[in-house]
Amino acid sequence: MRGEERARRIFSTAREEKRSYVLEYEVKEILKGYDIDVTKEVVCKTADEAAQVAKNIGFPIVLKIVSTEVVHKSDSGGVKLGIKSEEELKTEFDKMLALYNGKFSADALKGISVQEMVSGEEVIIGVLKDSQFGHMMMVGMGGVFVEVFKDVAYRLAPITEAEAMEMLKELKGFRLLDGYRGRKPANVKSLCETLSRVSTALEELPEIKEMDLNPVFVNDKRAVIADGRIFI
Ligand code: ADP
Ligand code: MG
């Protein structure tokens, strides 16, 4: 299914459930429809199901809470990184379920996402829609670069891959992607592709008011979305 059709279905589900935001796994479903690389993941209901999925994905595994009532997952203990074995996975899965079961309604809790663990430099991609100018895209290096140094670059959508590259070169933290201190250079081309494909999605989906892809991991092989939120 193409991205636009996926998005329309997911947006209408969100509206039916009276929410204006789209959950991480739904955002990733939409982005896949635009050929954007996202972490492999399956939302599971039981520890046994999770163990099966983890076998296919391969360890280490990440677990994340999937609830319509949880927007910032790690704030409430809803992200567990670096799970190395089936035994650990089952224990952590049941712990996370128990943590959220009492707190939220059963309707809100959709399960736990069993997810591929990725690595690389953390980049953030943001989008904000201005009623007059349309979608403004932002990219920055993650962590302290954004929080402390406000090291980000902006462009109005639509943008091409070449324009995405210009944005990246404006960042002081660009050196981190460019083979800093003997590290392998990151696959900057795939990050530029990701940015221009996000731009294509924005053109087709004017109902997007805000989008937050944070983080996107970029390593020598790929740029892959590890978390995402959309507001409609
Ligand atoms: P939150 O809803 O709190 O923003 P995230 O999904 O962004 O939750 O997870 C919190 C942090 O965990 C991320 O900023 C990132 O550093 C790390 N993380 C999340 N998903 C993955 C993953 N699939 N692989 C590796 N690290 C991850
Ligand atoms: Mg995040």
PDB file of C-alpha atoms and ligand atoms in Angstrom:
ATOM      1  CA  MET A   1       0.000   0.000   0.000  1.00  0.00           C
ATOM      2  CA  ARG A   2       1.274   3.461  -0.781  1.00  0.00           C
ATOM      3  CA  GLY A   3       1.944   6.018   1.923  1.00  0.00           C
ATOM      4  CA  GLU A   4      -1.007   8.254   1.234  1.00  0.00           C
ATOM      5  CA  GLU A   5      -3.553   5.457   1.544  1.00  0.00           C
ATOM      6  CA  ARG A   6      -1.882   4.099   4.690  1.00  0.00           C
ATOM      7  CA  ALA A   7      -1.885   7.558   6.207  1.00  0.00           C
ATOM      8  CA  ARG A   8      -5.553   8.215   5.460  1.00  0.00           C
ATOM      9  CA  ARG A   9      -6.545   4.944   7.171  1.00  0.00           C
ATOM     10  CA  ILE A  10      -4.396   5.627  10.190  1.00  0.00           C
ATOM     11  CA  PHE A  11      -5.588   9.247  10.489  1.00  0.00           C
ATOM     12  CA  SER A  12      -9.223   8.131  10.384  1.00  0.00           C
ATOM     13  CA  THR A  13      -8.594   5.530  13.106  1.00  0.00           C
ATOM     14  CA  ALA A  14      -7.011   8.258  15.226  1.00  0.00           C
ATOM     15  CA  ARG A  15     -10.011  10.545  14.686  1.00  0.00           C
ATOM     16  CA  GLU A  16     -12.423   7.724  15.572  1.00  0.00           C
ATOM     17  CA  GLU A  17     -10.512   7.261  18.801  1.00  0.00           C
ATOM     18  CA  LYS A  18     -10.728  11.030  19.373  1.00  0.00           C
ATOM     19  CA  ARG A  19      -7.010  11.660  19.399  1.00  0.00           C
ATOM     20  CA  SER A  20      -5.076  14.196  17.379  1.00  0.00           C
ATOM     21  CA  TYR A  21      -1.786  12.346  17.509  1.00  0.00           C
ATOM     22  CA  VAL A  22      -0.537   9.331  15.682  1.00  0.00           C
ATOM     23  CA  LEU A  23       1.407   6.730  17.652  1.00  0.00           C
ATOM     24  CA  GLU A  24       4.983   5.667  16.931  1.00  0.00           C
ATOM     25  CA  TYR A  25       4.126   2.362  15.233  1.00  0.00           C
ATOM     26  CA  GLU A  26       1.490   4.096  13.094  1.00  0.00           C
ATOM     27  CA  VAL A  27       3.943   6.825  12.065  1.00  0.00           C
ATOM     28  CA  LYS A  28       6.388   4.120  11.011  1.00  0.00           C
ATOM     29  CA  GLU A  29       3.671   2.351   8.979  1.00  0.00           C
ATOM     30  CA  ILE A  30       3.020   5.607   7.121  1.00  0.00           C
ATOM     31  CA  LEU A  31       6.718   6.306   6.524  1.00  0.00           C
ATOM     32  CA  LYS A  32       7.288   2.795   5.150  1.00  0.00           C
ATOM     33  CA  GLY A  33       4.748   3.670   2.486  1.00  0.00           C
ATOM     34  CA  TYR A  34       7.122   6.442   1.381  1.00  0.00           C
ATOM     35  CA  ASP A  35      10.130   4.059   1.289  1.00  0.00           C
ATOM     36  CA  ILE A  36      11.590   5.551   4.442  1.00  0.00           C
ATOM     37  CA  ASP A  37      13.676   3.146   6.528  1.00  0.00           C
ATOM     38  CA  VAL A  38      12.205   2.481   9.987  1.00  0.00           C
ATOM     39  CA  THR A  39      13.122  -0.017  12.723  1.00  0.00           C
ATOM     40  CA  LYS A  40      11.616  -3.482  12.335  1.00  0.00           C
ATOM     41  CA  GLU A  41       8.941  -3.973  14.965  1.00  0.00           C
ATOM     42  CA  VAL A  42       5.744  -5.781  15.885  1.00  0.00           C
ATOM     43  CA  VAL A  43       3.255  -4.724  18.554  1.00  0.00           C
ATOM     44  CA  CYS A  44       2.715  -7.743  20.825  1.00  0.00           C
ATOM     45  CA  LYS A  45       0.159  -8.605  23.497  1.00  0.00           C
ATOM     46  CA  THR A  46       1.965 -11.413  25.326  1.00  0.00           C
ATOM     47  CA  ALA A  47       5.511 -12.306  26.341  1.00  0.00           C
ATOM     48  CA  ASP A  48       5.355 -15.521  24.280  1.00  0.00           C
ATOM     49  CA  GLU A  49       4.376 -13.602  21.162  1.00  0.00           C
ATOM     50  CA  ALA A  50       7.184 -11.147  21.894  1.00  0.00           C
ATOM     51  CA  ALA A  51       9.706 -13.987  22.184  1.00  0.00           C
ATOM     52  CA  GLN A  52       8.664 -15.303  18.769  1.00  0.00           C
ATOM     53  CA  VAL A  53       9.010 -11.859  17.174  1.00  0.00           C
ATOM     54  CA  ALA A  54      12.387 -11.270  18.832  1.00  0.00           C
ATOM     55  CA  LYS A  55      13.689 -14.504  17.308  1.00  0.00           C
ATOM     56  CA  ASN A  56      12.914 -13.170  13.842  1.00  0.00           C
ATOM     57  CA  ILE A  57      14.291  -9.681  14.466  1.00  0.00           C
ATOM     58  CA  GLY A  58      17.360 -10.795  16.415  1.00  0.00           C
ATOM     59  CA  PHE A  59      18.799  -9.569  19.743  1.00  0.00           C
ATOM     60  CA  PRO A  60      19.436  -6.984  21.146  1.00  0.00           C
ATOM     61  CA  ILE A  61      15.793  -5.955  21.319  1.00  0.00           C
ATOM     62  CA  VAL A  62      14.002  -2.788  22.446  1.00  0.00           C
ATOM     63  CA  LEU A  63      10.601  -2.813  24.163  1.00  0.00           C
ATOM     64  CA  LYS A  64       8.268   0.201  24.089  1.00  0.00           C
ATOM     65  CA  ILE A  65       4.848   0.794  25.515  1.00  0.00           C
ATOM     66  CA  VAL A  66       2.110   1.385  22.931  1.00  0.00           C
ATOM     67  CA  SER A  67      -0.754   3.299  24.509  1.00  0.00           C
ATOM     68  CA  THR A  68      -2.912   6.136  23.273  1.00  0.00           C
ATOM     69  CA  GLU A  69      -2.471   7.687  26.711  1.00  0.00           C
ATOM     70  CA  VAL A  70       1.342   7.752  26.590  1.00  0.00           C
ATOM     71  CA  VAL A  71       2.978  10.373  24.414  1.00  0.00           C
ATOM     72  CA  HIS A  72       6.428  10.568  26.031  1.00  0.00           C
ATOM     73  CA  LYS A  73       7.238   6.932  26.574  1.00  0.00           C
ATOM     74  CA  SER A  74      10.556   7.057  28.406  1.00  0.00           C
ATOM     75  CA  ASP A  75       9.252   9.562  30.995  1.00  0.00           C
ATOM     76  CA  SER A  76       7.037   6.877  32.489  1.00  0.00           C
ATOM     77  CA  GLY A  77       9.293   3.833  32.103  1.00  0.00           C
ATOM     78  CA  GLY A  78       7.917   2.832  28.715  1.00  0.00           C
ATOM     79  CA  VAL A  79      11.225   2.239  26.901  1.00  0.00           C
ATOM     80  CA  LYS A  80      13.604  -0.632  27.660  1.00  0.00           C
ATOM     81  CA  LEU A  81      16.762  -0.800  25.536  1.00  0.00           C
ATOM     82  CA  GLY A  82      19.364  -3.499  24.963  1.00  0.00           C
ATOM     83  CA  ILE A  83      17.522  -6.696  25.877  1.00  0.00           C
ATOM     84  CA  LYS A  84      19.909  -9.538  25.145  1.00  0.00           C
ATOM     85  CA  SER A  85      18.095 -12.831  25.700  1.00  0.00           C
ATOM     86  CA  GLU A  86      14.675 -14.450  25.503  1.00  0.00           C
ATOM     87  CA  GLU A  87      14.576 -14.854  29.252  1.00  0.00           C
ATOM     88  CA  GLU A  88      15.318 -11.179  29.848  1.00  0.00           C
ATOM     89  CA  LEU A  89      12.775 -10.228  27.189  1.00  0.00           C
ATOM     90  CA  LYS A  90       9.939 -12.157  28.835  1.00  0.00           C
ATOM     91  CA  THR A  91      10.738 -10.723  32.270  1.00  0.00           C
ATOM     92  CA  GLU A  92      10.936  -7.139  30.975  1.00  0.00           C
ATOM     93  CA  PHE A  93       7.792  -7.563  28.870  1.00  0.00           C
ATOM     94  CA  ASP A  94       5.709  -8.659  31.853  1.00  0.00           C
ATOM     95  CA  LYS A  95       7.249  -5.958  34.065  1.00  0.00           C
ATOM     96  CA  MET A  96       6.282  -3.265  31.555  1.00  0.00           C
ATOM     97  CA  LEU A  97       2.753  -4.632  31.191  1.00  0.00           C
ATOM     98  CA  ALA A  98       2.305  -4.689  34.967  1.00  0.00           C
ATOM     99  CA  LEU A  99       3.592  -1.101  35.221  1.00  0.00           C
ATOM    100  CA  TYR A 100       0.996   0.209  32.772  1.00  0.00           C
ATOM    101  CA  ASN A 101      -1.916  -2.153  33.391  1.00  0.00           C
ATOM    102  CA  GLY A 102      -3.133  -0.439  36.491  1.00  0.00           C
ATOM    103  CA  LYS A 103      -2.445   3.086  35.284  1.00  0.00           C
ATOM    104  CA  PHE A 104      -4.304   3.164  31.991  1.00  0.00           C
ATOM    105  CA  SER A 105      -7.525   1.861  30.506  1.00  0.00           C
ATOM    106  CA  ALA A 106      -7.398  -1.440  28.632  1.00  0.00           C
ATOM    107  CA  ASP A 107      -8.637   0.335  25.476  1.00  0.00           C
ATOM    108  CA  ALA A 108      -5.695   2.711  25.497  1.00  0.00           C
ATOM    109  CA  LEU A 109      -3.099  -0.024  25.886  1.00  0.00           C
ATOM    110  CA  LYS A 110      -2.459  -1.532  22.471  1.00  0.00           C
ATOM    111  CA  GLY A 111       0.451  -3.708  23.533  1.00  0.00           C
ATOM    112  CA  ILE A 112       4.221  -3.484  23.639  1.00  0.00           C
ATOM    113  CA  SER A 113       6.338  -2.865  20.575  1.00  0.00           C
ATOM    114  CA  VAL A 114       9.120  -5.408  20.134  1.00  0.00           C
ATOM    115  CA  GLN A 115      11.689  -3.529  18.162  1.00  0.00           C
ATOM    116  CA  GLU A 116      15.043  -3.834  16.470  1.00  0.00           C
ATOM    117  CA  MET A 117      17.843  -2.057  18.374  1.00  0.00           C
ATOM    118  CA  VAL A 118      19.843   0.238  16.107  1.00  0.00           C
ATOM    119  CA  SER A 119      22.902   2.452  16.601  1.00  0.00           C
ATOM    120  CA  GLY A 120      24.655   5.430  15.081  1.00  0.00           C
ATOM    121  CA  GLU A 121      24.562   9.209  15.445  1.00  0.00           C
ATOM    122  CA  GLU A 122      21.208  10.519  16.641  1.00  0.00           C
ATOM    123  CA  VAL A 123      19.563  13.071  14.389  1.00  0.00           C
ATOM    124  CA  ILE A 124      16.183  14.725  14.804  1.00  0.00           C
ATOM    125  CA  ILE A 125      13.784  15.728  12.062  1.00  0.00           C
ATOM    126  CA  GLY A 126      10.945  18.084  12.925  1.00  0.00           C
ATOM    127  CA  VAL A 127       8.051  19.550  10.976  1.00  0.00           C
ATOM    128  CA  LEU A 128       5.682  22.354  11.872  1.00  0.00           C
ATOM    129  CA  LYS A 129       2.853  23.578   9.653  1.00  0.00           C
ATOM    130  CA  ASP A 130       2.375  27.304   9.336  1.00  0.00           C
ATOM    131  CA  SER A 131      -1.082  28.339   8.143  1.00  0.00           C
ATOM    132  CA  GLN A 132       0.434  30.781   5.678  1.00  0.00           C
ATOM    133  CA  PHE A 133       3.667  29.167   4.506  1.00  0.00           C
ATOM    134  CA  GLY A 134       2.902  25.475   4.860  1.00  0.00           C
ATOM    135  CA  HIS A 135       5.277  22.847   6.233  1.00  0.00           C
ATOM    136  CA  MET A 136       8.545  24.045   7.729  1.00  0.00           C
ATOM    137  CA  MET A 137      11.133  21.286   8.038  1.00  0.00           C
ATOM    138  CA  MET A 138      13.867  21.192  10.633  1.00  0.00           C
ATOM    139  CA  VAL A 139      16.888  18.933  11.032  1.00  0.00           C
ATOM    140  CA  GLY A 140      19.448  18.824  13.806  1.00  0.00           C
ATOM    141  CA  MET A 141      21.969  16.587  15.523  1.00  0.00           C
ATOM    142  CA  GLY A 142      20.353  14.920  18.549  1.00  0.00           C
ATOM    143  CA  GLY A 143      21.111  15.230  22.245  1.00  0.00           C
ATOM    144  CA  VAL A 144      23.069  18.214  23.530  1.00  0.00           C
ATOM    145  CA  PHE A 145      23.430  19.693  20.055  1.00  0.00           C
ATOM    146  CA  VAL A 146      19.734  20.444  19.935  1.00  0.00           C
ATOM    147  CA  GLU A 147      19.088  20.974  23.622  1.00  0.00           C
ATOM    148  CA  VAL A 148      22.085  23.135  24.485  1.00  0.00           C
ATOM    149  CA  PHE A 149      23.379  24.562  21.233  1.00  0.00           C
ATOM    150  CA  LYS A 150      20.104  24.865  19.283  1.00  0.00           C
ATOM    151  CA  ASP A 151      22.095  23.537  16.342  1.00  0.00           C
ATOM    152  CA  VAL A 152      19.324  23.122  13.770  1.00  0.00           C
ATOM    153  CA  ALA A 153      18.626  24.069  10.156  1.00  0.00           C
ATOM    154  CA  TYR A 154      15.255  24.989   8.624  1.00  0.00           C
ATOM    155  CA  ARG A 155      13.732  24.927   5.121  1.00  0.00           C
ATOM    156  CA  LEU A 156      10.231  25.291   3.800  1.00  0.00           C
ATOM    157  CA  ALA A 157       8.956  22.081   2.165  1.00  0.00           C
ATOM    158  CA  PRO A 158       9.198  20.795  -0.486  1.00  0.00           C
ATOM    159  CA  ILE A 159      12.915  20.070  -0.430  1.00  0.00           C
ATOM    160  CA  THR A 160      15.090  18.004  -2.780  1.00  0.00           C
ATOM    161  CA  GLU A 161      17.921  15.716  -1.712  1.00  0.00           C
ATOM    162  CA  ALA A 162      20.413  18.435  -2.680  1.00  0.00           C
ATOM    163  CA  GLU A 163      18.620  20.969  -0.478  1.00  0.00           C
ATOM    164  CA  ALA A 164      18.617  18.430   2.357  1.00  0.00           C
ATOM    165  CA  MET A 165      22.401  18.215   1.976  1.00  0.00           C
ATOM    166  CA  GLU A 166      22.675  22.005   2.217  1.00  0.00           C
ATOM    167  CA  MET A 167      20.659  21.903   5.432  1.00  0.00           C
ATOM    168  CA  LEU A 168      22.978  19.282   6.938  1.00  0.00           C
ATOM    169  CA  LYS A 169      26.060  21.272   5.998  1.00  0.00           C
ATOM    170  CA  GLU A 170      24.705  24.237   7.973  1.00  0.00           C
ATOM    171  CA  LEU A 171      24.871  22.196  11.165  1.00  0.00           C
ATOM    172  CA  LYS A 172      27.884  22.665  13.427  1.00  0.00           C
ATOM    173  CA  GLY A 173      27.461  19.029  14.396  1.00  0.00           C
ATOM    174  CA  PHE A 174      27.723  17.882  10.782  1.00  0.00           C
ATOM    175  CA  ARG A 175      31.297  16.778  11.539  1.00  0.00           C
ATOM    176  CA  LEU A 176      29.848  13.947  13.603  1.00  0.00           C
ATOM    177  CA  LEU A 177      28.365  12.484  10.423  1.00  0.00           C
ATOM    178  CA  ASP A 178      31.372  13.155   8.284  1.00  0.00           C
ATOM    179  CA  GLY A 179      33.912  10.731   9.743  1.00  0.00           C
ATOM    180  CA  TYR A 180      34.810  12.640  12.897  1.00  0.00           C
ATOM    181  CA  ARG A 181      37.928  11.378  14.752  1.00  0.00           C
ATOM    182  CA  GLY A 182      38.444   8.289  12.693  1.00  0.00           C
ATOM    183  CA  ARG A 183      34.836   7.150  12.931  1.00  0.00           C
ATOM    184  CA  LYS A 184      33.308   5.655   9.809  1.00  0.00           C
ATOM    185  CA  PRO A 185      31.503   8.366   7.847  1.00  0.00           C
ATOM    186  CA  ALA A 186      27.736   8.052   8.214  1.00  0.00           C
ATOM    187  CA  ASN A 187      25.535   7.352   5.217  1.00  0.00           C
ATOM    188  CA  VAL A 188      24.626  10.999   4.700  1.00  0.00           C
ATOM    189  CA  LYS A 189      23.061  10.248   1.331  1.00  0.00           C
ATOM    190  CA  SER A 190      20.443   8.020   2.905  1.00  0.00           C
ATOM    191  CA  LEU A 191      19.680  10.748   5.457  1.00  0.00           C
ATOM    192  CA  CYS A 192      19.159  13.207   2.558  1.00  0.00           C
ATOM    193  CA  GLU A 193      16.855  10.689   0.877  1.00  0.00           C
ATOM    194  CA  THR A 194      14.911  10.359   4.106  1.00  0.00           C
ATOM    195  CA  LEU A 195      14.503  14.145   4.341  1.00  0.00           C
ATOM    196  CA  SER A 196      13.281  14.487   0.755  1.00  0.00           C
ATOM    197  CA  ARG A 197      10.893  11.527   1.181  1.00  0.00           C
ATOM    198  CA  VAL A 198       9.485  13.134   4.331  1.00  0.00           C
ATOM    199  CA  SER A 199       8.980  16.233   2.195  1.00  0.00           C
ATOM    200  CA  THR A 200       7.042  14.153  -0.378  1.00  0.00           C
ATOM    201  CA  ALA A 201       4.847  12.781   2.405  1.00  0.00           C
ATOM    202  CA  LEU A 202       4.122  16.322   3.592  1.00  0.00           C
ATOM    203  CA  GLU A 203       3.015  17.371   0.118  1.00  0.00           C
ATOM    204  CA  GLU A 204       0.508  14.506   0.013  1.00  0.00           C
ATOM    205  CA  LEU A 205      -0.651  14.897   3.603  1.00  0.00           C
ATOM    206  CA  PRO A 206      -1.655  18.501   4.274  1.00  0.00           C
ATOM    207  CA  GLU A 207      -3.479  17.436   7.462  1.00  0.00           C
ATOM    208  CA  ILE A 208      -0.122  16.950   9.208  1.00  0.00           C
ATOM    209  CA  LYS A 209       0.257  19.836  11.666  1.00  0.00           C
ATOM    210  CA  GLU A 210       3.383  18.634  13.354  1.00  0.00           C
ATOM    211  CA  MET A 211       5.821  15.778  13.001  1.00  0.00           C
ATOM    212  CA  ASP A 212       8.639  14.742  15.236  1.00  0.00           C
ATOM    213  CA  LEU A 213      11.089  12.009  14.195  1.00  0.00           C
ATOM    214  CA  ASN A 214      13.317  11.774  17.235  1.00  0.00           C
ATOM    215  CA  PRO A 215      15.646  10.058  17.035  1.00  0.00           C
ATOM    216  CA  VAL A 216      16.707   9.043  13.563  1.00  0.00           C
ATOM    217  CA  PHE A 217      19.869   6.897  13.812  1.00  0.00           C
ATOM    218  CA  VAL A 218      22.450   7.406  11.070  1.00  0.00           C
ATOM    219  CA  ASN A 219      25.353   4.981  10.716  1.00  0.00           C
ATOM    220  CA  ASP A 220      27.660   3.973   7.892  1.00  0.00           C
ATOM    221  CA  LYS A 221      24.921   1.836   6.336  1.00  0.00           C
ATOM    222  CA  ARG A 222      21.580   3.545   6.799  1.00  0.00           C
ATOM    223  CA  ALA A 223      19.433   6.307   8.234  1.00  0.00           C
ATOM    224  CA  VAL A 224      16.643   4.664  10.227  1.00  0.00           C
ATOM    225  CA  ILE A 225      13.717   6.172  12.130  1.00  0.00           C
ATOM    226  CA  ALA A 226      13.601   4.893  15.738  1.00  0.00           C
ATOM    227  CA  ASP A 227      10.758   7.056  17.102  1.00  0.00           C
ATOM    228  CA  GLY A 228       8.061   9.247  15.616  1.00  0.00           C
ATOM    229  CA  ARG A 229       4.956  11.267  16.431  1.00  0.00           C
ATOM    230  CA  ILE A 230       2.546  13.094  14.152  1.00  0.00           C
ATOM    231  CA  PHE A 231      -0.136  15.590  15.152  1.00  0.00           C
ATOM    232  CA  ILE A 232      -3.067  16.045  12.788  1.00  0.00           C
TER     233      ILE A 232
HETATM  234  P1  ADP B   1      10.222   8.814  23.829  1.00  0.00           P
HETATM  235  O1  ADP B   1       8.732   8.616  23.588  1.00  0.00           O
HETATM  236  O2  ADP B   1      10.527   8.961  25.262  1.00  0.00           O
HETATM  237  O3  ADP B   1      10.777   9.929  22.962  1.00  0.00           O
HETATM  238  P2  ADP B   1      11.914   7.004  22.233  1.00  0.00           P
HETATM  239  O4  ADP B   1      11.229   5.975  21.396  1.00  0.00           O
HETATM  240  O5  ADP B   1      12.484   8.172  21.518  1.00  0.00           O
HETATM  241  O6  ADP B   1      10.892   7.427  23.382  1.00  0.00           O
HETATM  242  O7  ADP B   1      13.051   6.273  23.048  1.00  0.00           O
HETATM  243  C1  ADP B   1      13.883   6.985  23.979  1.00  0.00           C
HETATM  244  C2  ADP B   1      15.353   6.889  23.578  1.00  0.00           C
HETATM  245  O8  ADP B   1      15.747   5.532  23.488  1.00  0.00           O
HETATM  246  C3  ADP B   1      15.657   7.464  22.185  1.00  0.00           C
HETATM  247  O9  ADP B   1      15.902   8.842  22.244  1.00  0.00           O
HETATM  248  C4  ADP B   1      16.885   6.683  21.775  1.00  0.00           C
HETATM  249  O10 ADP B   1      18.070   7.230  22.330  1.00  0.00           O
HETATM  250  C5  ADP B   1      16.639   5.322  22.389  1.00  0.00           C
HETATM  251  N1  ADP B   1      15.993   4.404  21.413  1.00  0.00           N
HETATM  252  C6  ADP B   1      14.685   4.354  21.099  1.00  0.00           C
HETATM  253  N2  ADP B   1      14.418   3.402  20.174  1.00  0.00           N
HETATM  254  C7  ADP B   1      15.593   2.814  19.894  1.00  0.00           C
HETATM  255  C8  ADP B   1      15.992   1.734  19.016  1.00  0.00           C
HETATM  256  N3  ADP B   1      15.096   1.093  18.281  1.00  0.00           N
HETATM  257  N4  ADP B   1      17.307   1.411  18.974  1.00  0.00           N
HETATM  258  C9  ADP B   1      18.204   2.069  19.743  1.00  0.00           C
HETATM  259  N5  ADP B   1      17.906   3.074  20.594  1.00  0.00           N
HETATM  260  C10 ADP B   1      16.617   3.457  20.678  1.00  0.00           C
HETATM  261 MG    MG B   2      11.694  10.015  21.069  1.00  0.00          MG
END
